[in-house]
Short mmCIF file of C-alpha atoms and ligand atoms in Angstrom, two decimals:
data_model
loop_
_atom_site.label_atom_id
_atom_site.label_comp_id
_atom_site.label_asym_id
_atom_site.label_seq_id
_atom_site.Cartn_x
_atom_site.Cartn_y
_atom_site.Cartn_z
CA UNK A 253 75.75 74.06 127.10
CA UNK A 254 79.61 73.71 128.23
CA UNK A 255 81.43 76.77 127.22
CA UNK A 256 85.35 75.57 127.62
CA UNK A 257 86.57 78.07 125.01
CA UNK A 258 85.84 81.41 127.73
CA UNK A 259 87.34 80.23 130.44
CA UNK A 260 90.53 78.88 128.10
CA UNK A 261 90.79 82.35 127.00
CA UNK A 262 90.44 83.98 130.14
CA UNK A 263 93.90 83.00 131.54
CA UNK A 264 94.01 84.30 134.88
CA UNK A 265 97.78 84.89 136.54
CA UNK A 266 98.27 83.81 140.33
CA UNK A 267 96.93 86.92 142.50
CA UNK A 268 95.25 88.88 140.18
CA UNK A 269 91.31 88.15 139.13
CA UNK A 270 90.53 88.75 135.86
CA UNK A 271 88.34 91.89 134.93
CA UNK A 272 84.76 91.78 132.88
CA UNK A 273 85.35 94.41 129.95
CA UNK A 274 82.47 96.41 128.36
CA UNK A 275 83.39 93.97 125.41
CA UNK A 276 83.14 90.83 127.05
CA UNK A 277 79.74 91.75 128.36
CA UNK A 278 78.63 92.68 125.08
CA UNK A 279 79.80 89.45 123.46
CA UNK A 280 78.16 87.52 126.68
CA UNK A 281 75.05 89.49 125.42
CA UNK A 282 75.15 88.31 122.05
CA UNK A 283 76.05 85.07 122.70
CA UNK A 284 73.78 82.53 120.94
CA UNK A 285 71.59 85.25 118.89
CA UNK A 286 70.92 84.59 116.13
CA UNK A 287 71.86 87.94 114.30
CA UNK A 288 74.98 88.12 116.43
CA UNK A 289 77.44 87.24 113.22
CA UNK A 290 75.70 89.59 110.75
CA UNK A 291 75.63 92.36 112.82
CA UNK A 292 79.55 92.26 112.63
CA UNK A 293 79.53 92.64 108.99
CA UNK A 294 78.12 96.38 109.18
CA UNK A 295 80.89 97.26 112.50
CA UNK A 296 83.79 95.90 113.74
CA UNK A 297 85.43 97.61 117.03
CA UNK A 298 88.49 96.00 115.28
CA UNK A 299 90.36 99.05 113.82
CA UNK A 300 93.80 98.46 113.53
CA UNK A 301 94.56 101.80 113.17
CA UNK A 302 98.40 101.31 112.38
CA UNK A 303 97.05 99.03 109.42
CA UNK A 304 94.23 100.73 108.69
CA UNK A 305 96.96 103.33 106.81
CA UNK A 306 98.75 100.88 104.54
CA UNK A 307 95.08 99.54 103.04
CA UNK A 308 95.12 99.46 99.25
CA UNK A 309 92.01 98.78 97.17
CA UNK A 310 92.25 95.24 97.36
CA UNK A 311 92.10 92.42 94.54
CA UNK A 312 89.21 89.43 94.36
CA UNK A 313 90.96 86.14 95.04
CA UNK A 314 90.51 84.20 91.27
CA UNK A 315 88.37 81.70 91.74
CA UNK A 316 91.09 78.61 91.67
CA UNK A 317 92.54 80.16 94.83
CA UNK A 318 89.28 79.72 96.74
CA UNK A 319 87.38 76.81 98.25
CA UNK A 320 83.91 77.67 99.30
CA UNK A 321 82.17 75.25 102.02
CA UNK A 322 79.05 75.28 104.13
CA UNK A 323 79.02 74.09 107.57
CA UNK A 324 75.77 72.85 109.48
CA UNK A 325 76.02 73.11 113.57
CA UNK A 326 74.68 70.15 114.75
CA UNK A 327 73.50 71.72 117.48
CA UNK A 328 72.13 74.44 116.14
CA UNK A 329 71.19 73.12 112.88
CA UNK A 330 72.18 76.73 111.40
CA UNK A 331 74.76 76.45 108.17
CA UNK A 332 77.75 78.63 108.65
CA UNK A 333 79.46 79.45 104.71
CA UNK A 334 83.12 79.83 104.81
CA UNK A 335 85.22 80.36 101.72
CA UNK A 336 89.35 79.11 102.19
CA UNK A 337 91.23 81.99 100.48
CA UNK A 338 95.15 80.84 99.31
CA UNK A 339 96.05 84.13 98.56
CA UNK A 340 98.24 85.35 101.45
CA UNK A 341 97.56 88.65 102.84
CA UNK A 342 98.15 90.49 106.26
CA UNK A 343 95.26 90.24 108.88
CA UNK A 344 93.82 93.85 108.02
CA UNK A 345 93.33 93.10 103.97
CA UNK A 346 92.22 89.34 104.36
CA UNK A 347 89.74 91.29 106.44
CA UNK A 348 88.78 93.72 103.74
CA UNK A 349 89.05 91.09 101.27
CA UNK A 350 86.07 88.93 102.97
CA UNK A 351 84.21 91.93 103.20
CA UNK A 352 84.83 93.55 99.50
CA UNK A 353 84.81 90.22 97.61
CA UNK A 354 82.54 87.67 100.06
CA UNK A 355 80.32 90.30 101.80
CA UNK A 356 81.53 88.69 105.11
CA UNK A 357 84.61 88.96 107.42
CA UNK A 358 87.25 86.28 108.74
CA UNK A 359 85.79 83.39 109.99
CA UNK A 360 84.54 83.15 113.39
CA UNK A 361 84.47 79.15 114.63
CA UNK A 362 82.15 77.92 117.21
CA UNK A 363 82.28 74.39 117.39
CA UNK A 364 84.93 71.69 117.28
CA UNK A 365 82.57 70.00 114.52
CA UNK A 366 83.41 73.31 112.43
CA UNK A 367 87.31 73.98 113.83
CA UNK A 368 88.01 70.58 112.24
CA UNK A 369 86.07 70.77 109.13
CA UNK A 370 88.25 73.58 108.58
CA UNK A 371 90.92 72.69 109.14
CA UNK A 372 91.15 69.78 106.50
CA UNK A 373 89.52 71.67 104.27
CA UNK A 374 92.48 74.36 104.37
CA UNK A 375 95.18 71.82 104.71
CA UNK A 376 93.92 70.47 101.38
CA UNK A 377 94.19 74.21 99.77
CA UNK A 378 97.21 75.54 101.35
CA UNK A 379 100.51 74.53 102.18
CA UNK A 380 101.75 77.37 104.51
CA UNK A 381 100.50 75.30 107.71
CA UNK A 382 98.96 78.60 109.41
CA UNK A 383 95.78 80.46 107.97
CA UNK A 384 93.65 83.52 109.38
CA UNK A 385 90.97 83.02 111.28
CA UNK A 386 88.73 86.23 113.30
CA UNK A 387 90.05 86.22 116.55
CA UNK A 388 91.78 88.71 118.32
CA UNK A 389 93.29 88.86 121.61
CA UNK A 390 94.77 91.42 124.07
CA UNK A 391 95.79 91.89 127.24
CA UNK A 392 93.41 92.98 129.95
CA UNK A 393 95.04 93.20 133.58
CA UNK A 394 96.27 89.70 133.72
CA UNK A 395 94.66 87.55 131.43
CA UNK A 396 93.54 87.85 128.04
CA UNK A 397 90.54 89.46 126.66
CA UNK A 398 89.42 87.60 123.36
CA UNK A 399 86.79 88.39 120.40
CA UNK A 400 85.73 87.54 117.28
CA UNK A 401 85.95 90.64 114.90
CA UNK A 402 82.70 89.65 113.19
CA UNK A 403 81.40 89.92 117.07
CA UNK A 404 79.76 86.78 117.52
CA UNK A 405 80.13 85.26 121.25
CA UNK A 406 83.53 84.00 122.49
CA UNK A 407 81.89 80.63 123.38
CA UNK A 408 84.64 78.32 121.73
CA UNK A 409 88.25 78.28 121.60
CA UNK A 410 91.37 75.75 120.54
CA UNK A 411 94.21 77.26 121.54
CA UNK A 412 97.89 75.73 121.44
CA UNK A 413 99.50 74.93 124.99
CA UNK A 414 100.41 78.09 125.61
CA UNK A 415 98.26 80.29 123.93
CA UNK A 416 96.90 83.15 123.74
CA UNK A 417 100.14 85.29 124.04
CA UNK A 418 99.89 87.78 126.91
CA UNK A 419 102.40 90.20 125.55
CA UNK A 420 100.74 92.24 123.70
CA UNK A 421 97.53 92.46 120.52
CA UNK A 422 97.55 89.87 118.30
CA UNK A 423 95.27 88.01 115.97
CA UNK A 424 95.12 84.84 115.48
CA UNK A 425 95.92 81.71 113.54
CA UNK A 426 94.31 78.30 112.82
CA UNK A 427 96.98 75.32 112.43
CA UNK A 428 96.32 73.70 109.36
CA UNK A 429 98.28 70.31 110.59
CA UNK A 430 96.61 69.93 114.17
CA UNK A 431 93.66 72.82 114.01
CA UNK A 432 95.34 74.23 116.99
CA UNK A 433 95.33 78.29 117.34
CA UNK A 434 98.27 80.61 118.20
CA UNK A 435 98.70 83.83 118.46
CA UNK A 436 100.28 85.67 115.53
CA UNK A 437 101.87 88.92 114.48
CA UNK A 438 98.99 90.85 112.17
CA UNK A 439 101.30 91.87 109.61
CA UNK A 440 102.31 88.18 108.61
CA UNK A 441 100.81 87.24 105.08
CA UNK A 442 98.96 84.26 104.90
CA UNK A 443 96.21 82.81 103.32
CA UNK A 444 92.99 83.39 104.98
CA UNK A 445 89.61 81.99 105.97
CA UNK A 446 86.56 84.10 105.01
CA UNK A 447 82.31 83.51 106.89
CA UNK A 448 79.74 85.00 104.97
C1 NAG B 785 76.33 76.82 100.38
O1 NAG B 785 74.99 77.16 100.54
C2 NAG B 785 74.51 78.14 99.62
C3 NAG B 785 73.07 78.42 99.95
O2 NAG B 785 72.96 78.85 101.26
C4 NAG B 785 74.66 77.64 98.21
O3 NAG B 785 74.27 78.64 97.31
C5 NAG B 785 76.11 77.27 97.94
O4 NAG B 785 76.25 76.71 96.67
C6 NAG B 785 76.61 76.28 98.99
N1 NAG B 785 78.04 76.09 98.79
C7 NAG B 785 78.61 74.89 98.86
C8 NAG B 785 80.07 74.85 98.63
O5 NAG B 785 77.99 73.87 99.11
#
């Protein structure tokens, strides 16, 4: 199986090689088990502890401002459930939300079949263009570590031209117009894709 979406996240600059975190390994590890997703529910090595302060008790998305859809990998044949949240929230409390309301966290995409189901499903519910989805990225020596905070393997990526940003932590958005991914400042509010 071709895995384009490690090496696209791995970007490597000129004269330095790229080192293999404790994180990557474990994601390598989990890669293609089956519990690997569920497992994230119960941890996340997410914490984002500036955001972690400003968490409320959050509010259930009303049922109009949710579109629920199941995804079977072809490959696979496993069905992935994803539920397109409109309600726009930072990073940190669309997380919480998927896990109070959904019993799941933001969605983690492995396939191009799924990226693009996605995405017109969401560009059908929302109009703001960008929504949530579970990545996260920083830098790592010279390139850019990547991971999915419900833990599942890093074994697909879409990224814009450009992107993953190497300046710094960010998470990460799915374009609603092209399905293309960018990195994006946690704190923006936008609506948000739950798994569960
Ligand atoms: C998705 O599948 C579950 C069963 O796994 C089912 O209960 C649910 O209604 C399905 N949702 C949609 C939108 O098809």
């Amino acid at each position: 199986m071709a895995l384009p979406g490690r090496k696209r996240c791995l970007l490597v600059l000129p004269g330095q090689r790229p080192t293999m975190q404790p994180c990557l390994l474990l994601a390598l590890a989990l890669l293609g088990t089956a519990s690997a997703r569920h497992l994230a529910a119960v941890t996340s090595e997410v914490a984002e502890p500036e955001l972690e302060a400003e968490a409320e008790d959050v509010e259930c998305p009303l049922e109009d401002e949710t579109k629920a859809l199941n995804i079977t990998d072809p490959q696979s044949a496993r069905t992935f459930r994803y539920i397109i949240v409109r309600r726009c929230q930072n990073f940190h409390t669309a997380q919480r939300v998927c896990s109070r309301c959904y019993r799941g966290r933001l969605a983690s995409i492995h396939s191009y079949h799924a990226n693009v189901l996605l995405q017109c499903r969401a560009r059908t519910r929302v109009n703001n263009g960008r929504v949530w989805i579970g990545a996260i990225t920083r830098p790592v020596g010279g390139s850019v570590f990547c991971h999915w905070s419900d833990n599942s393997g890093w074994n697909y990526a879409y990224w814009l031209h450009g992107y993953p940003l190497l300046t710094g932590r960010f998470c990460t958005t799915l374009c609603t117009a092209n399905g293309r991914w960018r990195s994006t400042n946690c704190r923006e509010r936008l609506p948000f894709i739950c798994e569960y």
